[in-house]
mmCIF file of C-alpha atoms in Angstrom:
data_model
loop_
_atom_site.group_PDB
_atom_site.id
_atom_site.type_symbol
_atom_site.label_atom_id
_atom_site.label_comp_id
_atom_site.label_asym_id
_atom_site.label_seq_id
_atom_site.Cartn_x
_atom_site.Cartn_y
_atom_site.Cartn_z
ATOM 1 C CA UNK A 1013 96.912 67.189 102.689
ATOM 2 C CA UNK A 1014 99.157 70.230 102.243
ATOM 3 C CA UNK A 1015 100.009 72.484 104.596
ATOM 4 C CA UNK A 1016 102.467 75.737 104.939
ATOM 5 C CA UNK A 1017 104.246 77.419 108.089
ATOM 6 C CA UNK A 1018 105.567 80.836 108.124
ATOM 7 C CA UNK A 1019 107.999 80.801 110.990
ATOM 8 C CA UNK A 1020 108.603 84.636 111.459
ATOM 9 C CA UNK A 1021 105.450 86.402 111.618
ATOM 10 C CA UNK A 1022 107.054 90.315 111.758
ATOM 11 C CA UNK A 1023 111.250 90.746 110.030
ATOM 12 C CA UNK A 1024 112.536 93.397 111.221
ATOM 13 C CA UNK A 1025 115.499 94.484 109.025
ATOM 14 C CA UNK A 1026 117.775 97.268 108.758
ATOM 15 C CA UNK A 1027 117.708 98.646 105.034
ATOM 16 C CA UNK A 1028 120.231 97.757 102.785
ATOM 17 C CA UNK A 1029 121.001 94.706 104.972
ATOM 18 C CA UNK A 1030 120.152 91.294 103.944
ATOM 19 C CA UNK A 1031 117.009 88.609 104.785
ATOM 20 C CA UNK A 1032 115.952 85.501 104.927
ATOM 21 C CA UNK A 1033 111.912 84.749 105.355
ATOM 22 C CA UNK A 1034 111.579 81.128 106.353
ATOM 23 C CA UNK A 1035 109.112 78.886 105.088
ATOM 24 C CA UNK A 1036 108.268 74.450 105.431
ATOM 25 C CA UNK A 1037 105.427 72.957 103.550
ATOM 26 C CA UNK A 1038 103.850 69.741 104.109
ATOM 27 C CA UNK A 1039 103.046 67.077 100.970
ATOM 28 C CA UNK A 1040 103.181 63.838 100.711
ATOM 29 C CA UNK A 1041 103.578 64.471 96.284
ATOM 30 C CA UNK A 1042 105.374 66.832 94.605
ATOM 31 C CA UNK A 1043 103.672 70.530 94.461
ATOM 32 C CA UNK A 1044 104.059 73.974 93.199
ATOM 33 C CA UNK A 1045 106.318 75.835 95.342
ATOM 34 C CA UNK A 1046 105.448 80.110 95.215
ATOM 35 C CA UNK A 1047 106.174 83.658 97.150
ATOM 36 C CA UNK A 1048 103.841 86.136 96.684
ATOM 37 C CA UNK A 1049 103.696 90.005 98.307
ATOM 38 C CA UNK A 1050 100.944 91.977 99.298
ATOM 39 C CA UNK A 1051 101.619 95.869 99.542
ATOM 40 C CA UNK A 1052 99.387 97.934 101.664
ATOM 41 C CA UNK A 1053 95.568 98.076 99.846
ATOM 42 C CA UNK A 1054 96.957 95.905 97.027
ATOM 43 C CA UNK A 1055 96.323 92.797 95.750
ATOM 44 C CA UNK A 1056 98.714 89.544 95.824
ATOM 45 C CA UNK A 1057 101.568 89.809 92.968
ATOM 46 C CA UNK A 1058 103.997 86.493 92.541
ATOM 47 C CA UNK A 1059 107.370 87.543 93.350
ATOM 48 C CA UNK A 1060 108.903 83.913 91.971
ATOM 49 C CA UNK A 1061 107.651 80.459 91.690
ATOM 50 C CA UNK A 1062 109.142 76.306 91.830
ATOM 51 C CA UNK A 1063 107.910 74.084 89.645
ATOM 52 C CA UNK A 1064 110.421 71.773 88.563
ATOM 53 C CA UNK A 1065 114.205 71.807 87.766
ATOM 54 C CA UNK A 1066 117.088 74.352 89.118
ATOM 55 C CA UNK A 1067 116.341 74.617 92.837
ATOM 56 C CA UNK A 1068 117.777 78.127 92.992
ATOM 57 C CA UNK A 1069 115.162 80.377 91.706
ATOM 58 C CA UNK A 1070 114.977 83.790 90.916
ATOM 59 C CA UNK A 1071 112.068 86.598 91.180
ATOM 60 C CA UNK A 1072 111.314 90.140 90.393
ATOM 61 C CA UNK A 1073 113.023 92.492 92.642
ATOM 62 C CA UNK A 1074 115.820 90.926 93.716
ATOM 63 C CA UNK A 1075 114.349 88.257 95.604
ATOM 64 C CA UNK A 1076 114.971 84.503 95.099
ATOM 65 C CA UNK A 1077 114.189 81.323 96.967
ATOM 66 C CA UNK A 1078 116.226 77.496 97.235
ATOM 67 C CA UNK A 1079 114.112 74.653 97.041
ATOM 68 C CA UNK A 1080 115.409 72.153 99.678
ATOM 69 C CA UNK A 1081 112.686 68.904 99.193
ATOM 70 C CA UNK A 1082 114.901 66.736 102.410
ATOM 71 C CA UNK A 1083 113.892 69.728 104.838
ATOM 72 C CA UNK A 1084 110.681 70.629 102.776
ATOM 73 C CA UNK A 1085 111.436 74.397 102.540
ATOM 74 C CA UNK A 1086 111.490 77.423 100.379
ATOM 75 C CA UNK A 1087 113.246 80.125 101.902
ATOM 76 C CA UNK A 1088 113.530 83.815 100.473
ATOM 77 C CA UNK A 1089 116.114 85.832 100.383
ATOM 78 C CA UNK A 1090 117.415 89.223 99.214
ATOM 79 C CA UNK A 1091 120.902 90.118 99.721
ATOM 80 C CA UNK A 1092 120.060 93.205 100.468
ATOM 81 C CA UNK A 1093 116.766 95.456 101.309
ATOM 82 C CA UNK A 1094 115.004 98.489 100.322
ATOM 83 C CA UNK A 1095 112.126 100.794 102.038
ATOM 84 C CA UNK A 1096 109.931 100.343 99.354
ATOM 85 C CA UNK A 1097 110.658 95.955 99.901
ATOM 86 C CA UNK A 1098 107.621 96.773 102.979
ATOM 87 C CA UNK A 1099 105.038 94.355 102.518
ATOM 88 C CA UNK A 1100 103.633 91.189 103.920
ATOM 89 C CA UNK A 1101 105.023 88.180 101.920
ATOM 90 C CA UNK A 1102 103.084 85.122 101.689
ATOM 91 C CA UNK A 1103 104.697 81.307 101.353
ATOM 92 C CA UNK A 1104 102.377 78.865 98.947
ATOM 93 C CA UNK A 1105 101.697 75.507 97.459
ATOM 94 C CA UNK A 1106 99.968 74.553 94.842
ATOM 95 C CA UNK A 1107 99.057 70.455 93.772
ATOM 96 C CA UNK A 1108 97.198 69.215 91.103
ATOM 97 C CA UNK A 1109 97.553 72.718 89.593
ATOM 98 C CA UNK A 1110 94.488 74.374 90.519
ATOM 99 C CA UNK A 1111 93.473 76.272 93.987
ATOM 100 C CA UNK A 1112 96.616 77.523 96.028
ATOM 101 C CA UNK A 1113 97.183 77.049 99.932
ATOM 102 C CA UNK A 1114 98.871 79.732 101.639
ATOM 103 C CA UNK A 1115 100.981 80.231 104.691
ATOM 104 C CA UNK A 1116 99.742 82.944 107.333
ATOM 105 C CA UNK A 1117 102.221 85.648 106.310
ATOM 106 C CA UNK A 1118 105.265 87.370 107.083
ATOM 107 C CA UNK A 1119 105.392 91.092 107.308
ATOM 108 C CA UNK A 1120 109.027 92.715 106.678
ATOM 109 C CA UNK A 1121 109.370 95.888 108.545
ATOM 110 C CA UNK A 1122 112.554 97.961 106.516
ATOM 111 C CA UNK A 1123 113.966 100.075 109.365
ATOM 112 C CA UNK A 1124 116.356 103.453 108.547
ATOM 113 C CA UNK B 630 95.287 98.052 82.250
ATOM 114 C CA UNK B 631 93.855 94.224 81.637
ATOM 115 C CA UNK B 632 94.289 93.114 84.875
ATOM 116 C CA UNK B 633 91.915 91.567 87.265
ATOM 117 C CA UNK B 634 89.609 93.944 88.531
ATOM 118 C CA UNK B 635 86.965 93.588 91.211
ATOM 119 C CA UNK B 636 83.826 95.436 92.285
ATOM 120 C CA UNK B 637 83.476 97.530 94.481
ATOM 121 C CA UNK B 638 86.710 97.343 96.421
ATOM 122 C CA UNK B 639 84.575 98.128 100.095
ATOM 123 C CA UNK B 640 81.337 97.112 101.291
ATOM 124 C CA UNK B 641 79.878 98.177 104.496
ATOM 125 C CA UNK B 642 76.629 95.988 105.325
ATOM 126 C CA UNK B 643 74.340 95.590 108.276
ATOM 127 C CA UNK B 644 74.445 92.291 109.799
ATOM 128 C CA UNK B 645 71.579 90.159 107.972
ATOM 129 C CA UNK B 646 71.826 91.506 104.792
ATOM 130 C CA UNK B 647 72.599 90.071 101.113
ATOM 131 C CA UNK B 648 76.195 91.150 99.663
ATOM 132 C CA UNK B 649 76.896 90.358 96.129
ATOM 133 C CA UNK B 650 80.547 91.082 94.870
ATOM 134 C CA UNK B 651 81.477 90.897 91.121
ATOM 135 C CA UNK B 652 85.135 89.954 89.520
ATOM 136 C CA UNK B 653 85.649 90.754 86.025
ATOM 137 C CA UNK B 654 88.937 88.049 84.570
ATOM 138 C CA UNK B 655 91.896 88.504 82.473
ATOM 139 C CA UNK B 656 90.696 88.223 78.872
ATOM 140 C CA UNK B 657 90.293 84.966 77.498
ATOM 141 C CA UNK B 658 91.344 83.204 81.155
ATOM 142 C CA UNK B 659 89.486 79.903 81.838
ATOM 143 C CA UNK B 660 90.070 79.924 85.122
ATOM 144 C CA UNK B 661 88.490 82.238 88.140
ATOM 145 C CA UNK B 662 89.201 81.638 91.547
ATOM 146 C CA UNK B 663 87.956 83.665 94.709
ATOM 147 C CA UNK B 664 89.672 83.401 97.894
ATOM 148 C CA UNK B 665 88.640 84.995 101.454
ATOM 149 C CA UNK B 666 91.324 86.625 103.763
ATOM 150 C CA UNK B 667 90.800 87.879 106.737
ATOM 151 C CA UNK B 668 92.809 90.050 109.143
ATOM 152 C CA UNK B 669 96.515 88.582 109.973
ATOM 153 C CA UNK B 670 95.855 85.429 107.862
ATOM 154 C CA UNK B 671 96.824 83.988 104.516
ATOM 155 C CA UNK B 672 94.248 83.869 101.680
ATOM 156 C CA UNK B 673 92.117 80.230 102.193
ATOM 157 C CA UNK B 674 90.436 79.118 98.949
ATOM 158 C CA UNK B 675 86.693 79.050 98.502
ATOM 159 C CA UNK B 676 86.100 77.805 94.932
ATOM 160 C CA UNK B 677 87.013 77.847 91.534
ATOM 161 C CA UNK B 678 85.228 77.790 87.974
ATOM 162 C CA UNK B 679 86.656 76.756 84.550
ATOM 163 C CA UNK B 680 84.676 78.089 82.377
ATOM 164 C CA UNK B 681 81.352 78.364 83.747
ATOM 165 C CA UNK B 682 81.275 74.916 85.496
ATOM 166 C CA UNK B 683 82.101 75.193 89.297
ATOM 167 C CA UNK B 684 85.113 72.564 89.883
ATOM 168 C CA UNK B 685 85.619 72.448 93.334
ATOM 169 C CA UNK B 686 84.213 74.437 96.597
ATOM 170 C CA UNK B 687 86.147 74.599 99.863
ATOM 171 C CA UNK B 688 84.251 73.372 103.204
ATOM 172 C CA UNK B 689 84.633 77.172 104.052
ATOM 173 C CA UNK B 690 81.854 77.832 101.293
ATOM 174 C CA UNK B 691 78.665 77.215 103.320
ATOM 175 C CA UNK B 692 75.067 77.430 102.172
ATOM 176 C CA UNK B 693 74.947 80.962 102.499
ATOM 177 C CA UNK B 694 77.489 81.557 99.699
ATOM 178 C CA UNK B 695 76.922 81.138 96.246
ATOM 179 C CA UNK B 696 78.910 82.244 93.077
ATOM 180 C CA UNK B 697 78.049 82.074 89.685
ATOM 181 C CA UNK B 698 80.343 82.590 86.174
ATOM 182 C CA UNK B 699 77.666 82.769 83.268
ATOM 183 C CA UNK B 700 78.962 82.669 80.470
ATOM 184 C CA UNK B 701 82.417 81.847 81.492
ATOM 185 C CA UNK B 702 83.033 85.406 81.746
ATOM 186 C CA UNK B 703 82.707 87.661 85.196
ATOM 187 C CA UNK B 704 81.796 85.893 88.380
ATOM 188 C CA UNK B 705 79.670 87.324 91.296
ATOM 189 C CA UNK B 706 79.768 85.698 94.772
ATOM 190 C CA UNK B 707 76.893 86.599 97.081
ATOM 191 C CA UNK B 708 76.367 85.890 100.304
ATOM 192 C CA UNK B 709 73.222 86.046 102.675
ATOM 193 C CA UNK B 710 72.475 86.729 105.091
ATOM 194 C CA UNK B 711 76.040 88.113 106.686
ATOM 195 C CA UNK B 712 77.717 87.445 109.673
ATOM 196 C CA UNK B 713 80.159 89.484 111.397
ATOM 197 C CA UNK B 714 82.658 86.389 110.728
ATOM 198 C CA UNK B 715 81.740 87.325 107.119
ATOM 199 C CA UNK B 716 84.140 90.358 107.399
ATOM 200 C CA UNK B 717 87.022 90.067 104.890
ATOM 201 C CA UNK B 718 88.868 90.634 102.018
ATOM 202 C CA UNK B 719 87.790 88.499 98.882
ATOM 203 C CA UNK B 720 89.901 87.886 96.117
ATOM 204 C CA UNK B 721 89.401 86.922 93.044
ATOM 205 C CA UNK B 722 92.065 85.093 90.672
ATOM 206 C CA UNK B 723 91.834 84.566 86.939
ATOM 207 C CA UNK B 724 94.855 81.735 84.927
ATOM 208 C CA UNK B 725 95.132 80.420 81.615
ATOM 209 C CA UNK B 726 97.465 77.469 81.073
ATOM 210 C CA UNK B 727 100.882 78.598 80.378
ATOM 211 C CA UNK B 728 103.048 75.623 79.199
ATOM 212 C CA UNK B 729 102.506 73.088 82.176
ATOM 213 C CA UNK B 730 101.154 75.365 84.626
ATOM 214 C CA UNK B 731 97.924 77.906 85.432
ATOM 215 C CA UNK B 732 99.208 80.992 86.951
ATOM 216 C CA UNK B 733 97.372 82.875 88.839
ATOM 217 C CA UNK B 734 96.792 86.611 88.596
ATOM 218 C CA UNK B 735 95.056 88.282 91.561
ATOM 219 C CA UNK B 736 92.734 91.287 91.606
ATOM 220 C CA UNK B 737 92.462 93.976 93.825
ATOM 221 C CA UNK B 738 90.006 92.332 96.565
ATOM 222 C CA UNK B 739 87.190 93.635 98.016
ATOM 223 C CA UNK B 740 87.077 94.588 101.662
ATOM 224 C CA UNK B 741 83.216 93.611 103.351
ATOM 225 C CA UNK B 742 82.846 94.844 106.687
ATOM 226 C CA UNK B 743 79.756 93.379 108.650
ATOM 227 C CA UNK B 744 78.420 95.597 111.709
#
């Protein structure tokens, strides 16, 4: 079965400083690797997704993620953060290319 | 805007009572999905339709949830009978087959709060 951990539950950062939001999945085949973000009230939107080739990929907003299949992670990162980058920001997997299993969350607090 | 859109974004209900939620896809996406997050937790899949044959329901779907997509159009999900455990967001997802893979585009949710 497949599994995600979030490690941090809360980031706080100071703004224009850079982060790192850790995630591991579990799988025993090879899956769809995603980050999505949830504003306040909103729905999900993907920020960037892994499905095969480069292990360095890139999203919207000037977040990417490294693929590392030896330590089964997908860590995000953004060299450097805005206010408006406030959101909880959700690790996922996806196999056999239908339903999605996400991690628990990680809300990234922007301080002044 | 052609996004995923979901009715009605809150619903306050009485413990006991039917709730019926409706999700209206991305045109001319095969694929629905609704998911149920609650407070502090990821979304966890319930089921999925392609087309207007259900393909899979999670564990977490029990007999007091059903959801329909006649047609192969908009889906409803009703449940009966609610539970204060039924509080939640629900989400509905719509994907068509891009290349290899079905990416998912998420709606707004709607919030149910049981009392």
């Amino acid at each position: 079965a497949q599994s995600v951990t979030q490690l941090d539950s809360q980031v706080p950062v100071f703004e224009e400083a850079p982060v790192e939001l850790r995630c591991n999945y579990s799988s025993s085949v090879s899956v769809y690797l995603f980050w999505y973000v949830q504003y306040p009230n909103q729905g999900l939107q993907l920020l960037l997704k892994y499905l095969s080739g480069s292990t360095l990929v890139k999203g919207i907003n000037g977040f990417e993620a490294e693929f590392n299949k030896s330590q089964t992670s997908f860590h995000l990162r953004k060299p450097s953060v805005h206010i408006s980058d406030t959101a909880e920001y959700f690790c996922a997997v996806s196999y056999r290319d239908d339903k999605i299993i996400f991690g628990k969350g990680t809300r990234l607090h922007i301080l002044p | 805007d052609t996004g995923v859109s979901q009715d009605p974004r809150h619903k306050i209900t009485k413990r006991g009572q039917n709730v019926t939620f409706r999700c209206d896809p991305i045109s001319e996406h095969n694929r629905l999905y609704w998911y149920r997050q609650t407070l502090g937790q990821g979304p966890e899949f319930l089921t999925y339709f392609q087309n207007e044959a259900q393909l899979e329901k999670s564990r977490l779907l029990s007999d007091r949830f059903s959801a329909e997509r006649p047609k192969g159009s908009f889906s409803t999900l009703e449940i009966q009978r609610t539970e204060q455990g039924d509080s939640a967001m629900y989400l509905c997802a719509s994907s068509s087959r891009t290349g290899k893979f079905y990416e998912q585009y998420f709606g707004p949710g709607t919030r149910l709060t049981v009392t």
